[in-house]
Amino acid sequence: MYQVFARPLIPSVLRQGTKSSLTRCTFATSSRLWKDHSVGSQKYIDYTEKYLHKLEKMAEKQGITVEELVKRNNEKAERERKEQAERRAQLDKTTHTAARGYASEDIELEEDSTGGESSTRKRKPAPRTPTRKDSSPVKPLSTILNLDRLLSDVHTPEQVTGLWNAYHASRSQGTGRGYLSASIPVAAYEKMISVAQPYKNFILPLSREDAQVPETDNPVNQTPVEFFYMQWDFYGSPPDPTPSENPFAPPTPSPSLPPTSTILFTPLAEYQRHGTFATPHLVITHYTDLASSHGLVLLRGEITPIGGQLGGAAGASYHLSQHHAQALAVGVQRFYLWNDRSNQPENLLKTFHEKPEEFKWEELLRLSDPTS
């Protein structure tokens, strides 16, 4: 056993290190948060001697003044910006509508209870896709996605990823707040869990720019950091999602699928006080149902609402922002998805478990720096 101590918030040390190579997952939380606002924007036109001569020649060629030329260009840029914004909004609407069509019946009923579009939607026939009946606390993927519909037609991995991310971006009345989503290549997931199975626990630092730091005589000009205790759990392989020829056959785990897993993230200070009774602020679930059919593991992150509020409800507040939740998810990759170019995260994770007396917080902060 090892004993760790950390204040809930501490100043981070100066960060050093070289750029490391990581296999990144693409996360989607809210279309509003992740849109590229640079598209279609018009930069300020510099009225210096460097451009004046060219502007005069262009204006003379069109038989107008420089001021009129600039005005026309600005108006054209504004029209293009509005057209692109309209096309983007229509694309988002179409994608979200398509994703809703793949939502399971359970999710539709759940949405109704939290203020969805309709509270009188009729129950659909039960899906034929096998659903695990063991004691796993993980919500089956078939209660989130309509796997019958998904598997009844050919979908590329990219299309499945798009539907998964668009579905989560449409949650919480279209804001996506309270959720993360991503798709992970099977090879990367299997590599990650091969490390996680012997090393299930770790500590991840999270920069908290929004933290209230008490004033002191010697202020430290650094971002406060909160430590999170993370814990992996495994629940065996899910049943093969392909509908069985015998509808009465009980679902059995498929040996060809990797195990389903979860990661709980709890503030270290709370975990030290309450142990396993502490409330996690983020729960990540890895769904492996489509690992064989599409080569993907679907990641779903659920951020805990504050004060027992209903997740996804309008106006709900959460313990973590989308940005902070994503930072924790990426931190898992940094320490559990080892690469051949740098063994420093690997060594630190091993030290945490095998030689806790040699574990250094400063090294953890340095290696957790996204710029290192």
mmCIF file with all atom_site columns, C-alpha atoms in Angstrom, residues 9 13-14 49 55-56 63 66 72 80 87 129 136 169 182 212 214 234 245 286 292 298 315 324 349:
data_model
loop_
_atom_site.group_PDB
_atom_site.id
_atom_site.type_symbol
_atom_site.label_atom_id
_atom_site.label_alt_id
_atom_site.label_comp_id
_atom_site.label_asym_id
_atom_site.label_entity_id
_atom_site.label_seq_id
_atom_site.pdbx_PDB_ins_code
_atom_site.Cartn_x
_atom_site.Cartn_y
_atom_site.Cartn_z
_atom_site.occupancy
_atom_site.B_iso_or_equiv
_atom_site.pdbx_formal_charge
_atom_site.auth_seq_id
_atom_site.auth_comp_id
_atom_site.auth_asym_id
_atom_site.auth_atom_id
_atom_site.pdbx_PDB_model_num
ATOM 1  C CA . LEU A 1 9   ? -5.365  22.930  -5.096  1.00 0.00 ? 9   LEU A CA 1
ATOM 2  C CA . VAL A 1 13  ? 5.724   23.675  -10.973 1.00 0.00 ? 13  VAL A CA 1
ATOM 3  C CA . LEU A 1 14  ? 7.540   25.115  -13.958 1.00 0.00 ? 14  LEU A CA 1
ATOM 4  C CA . GLU A 1 49  ? 1.532   52.158  -48.226 1.00 0.00 ? 49  GLU A CA 1
ATOM 5  C CA . LEU A 1 55  ? -5.900  49.000  -54.086 1.00 0.00 ? 55  LEU A CA 1
ATOM 6  C CA . GLU A 1 56  ? -5.709  52.102  -56.264 1.00 0.00 ? 56  GLU A CA 1
ATOM 7  C CA . GLY A 1 63  ? -13.918 52.657  -62.211 1.00 0.00 ? 63  GLY A CA 1
ATOM 8  C CA . VAL A 1 66  ? -10.625 52.874  -53.069 1.00 0.00 ? 66  VAL A CA 1
ATOM 9  C CA . ARG A 1 72  ? -17.695 46.077  -51.627 1.00 0.00 ? 72  ARG A CA 1
ATOM 10 C CA . GLU A 1 80  ? -19.964 34.652  -47.646 1.00 0.00 ? 80  GLU A CA 1
ATOM 11 C CA . ARG A 1 87  ? -24.745 25.905  -44.474 1.00 0.00 ? 87  ARG A CA 1
ATOM 12 C CA . THR A 1 129 ? -29.967 -7.180  -30.478 1.00 0.00 ? 129 THR A CA 1
ATOM 13 C CA . SER A 1 136 ? -22.508 -5.225  -14.758 1.00 0.00 ? 136 SER A CA 1
ATOM 14 C CA . ALA A 1 169 ? -23.549 16.767  -29.244 1.00 0.00 ? 169 ALA A CA 1
ATOM 15 C CA . ALA A 1 182 ? -15.037 9.603   -28.969 1.00 0.00 ? 182 ALA A CA 1
ATOM 16 C CA . GLN A 1 212 ? -10.353 30.613  -6.136  1.00 0.00 ? 212 GLN A CA 1
ATOM 17 C CA . PRO A 1 214 ? -6.420  32.805  -1.437  1.00 0.00 ? 214 PRO A CA 1
ATOM 18 C CA . PHE A 1 234 ? -13.496 -4.169  -16.150 1.00 0.00 ? 234 PHE A CA 1
ATOM 19 C CA . GLU A 1 245 ? -31.124 -16.713 -35.213 1.00 0.00 ? 245 GLU A CA 1
ATOM 20 C CA . HIS A 1 286 ? -15.626 2.151   -23.160 1.00 0.00 ? 286 HIS A CA 1
ATOM 21 C CA . SER A 1 292 ? -15.184 -6.754  -34.388 1.00 0.00 ? 292 SER A CA 1
ATOM 22 C CA . LEU A 1 298 ? -16.948 3.852   -28.425 1.00 0.00 ? 298 LEU A CA 1
ATOM 23 C CA . GLY A 1 315 ? -29.787 24.710  -16.850 1.00 0.00 ? 315 GLY A CA 1
ATOM 24 C CA . HIS A 1 324 ? -11.618 19.930  -18.025 1.00 0.00 ? 324 HIS A CA 1
ATOM 25 C CA . LEU A 1 349 ? 3.089   4.778   -13.666 1.00 0.00 ? 349 LEU A CA 1
#
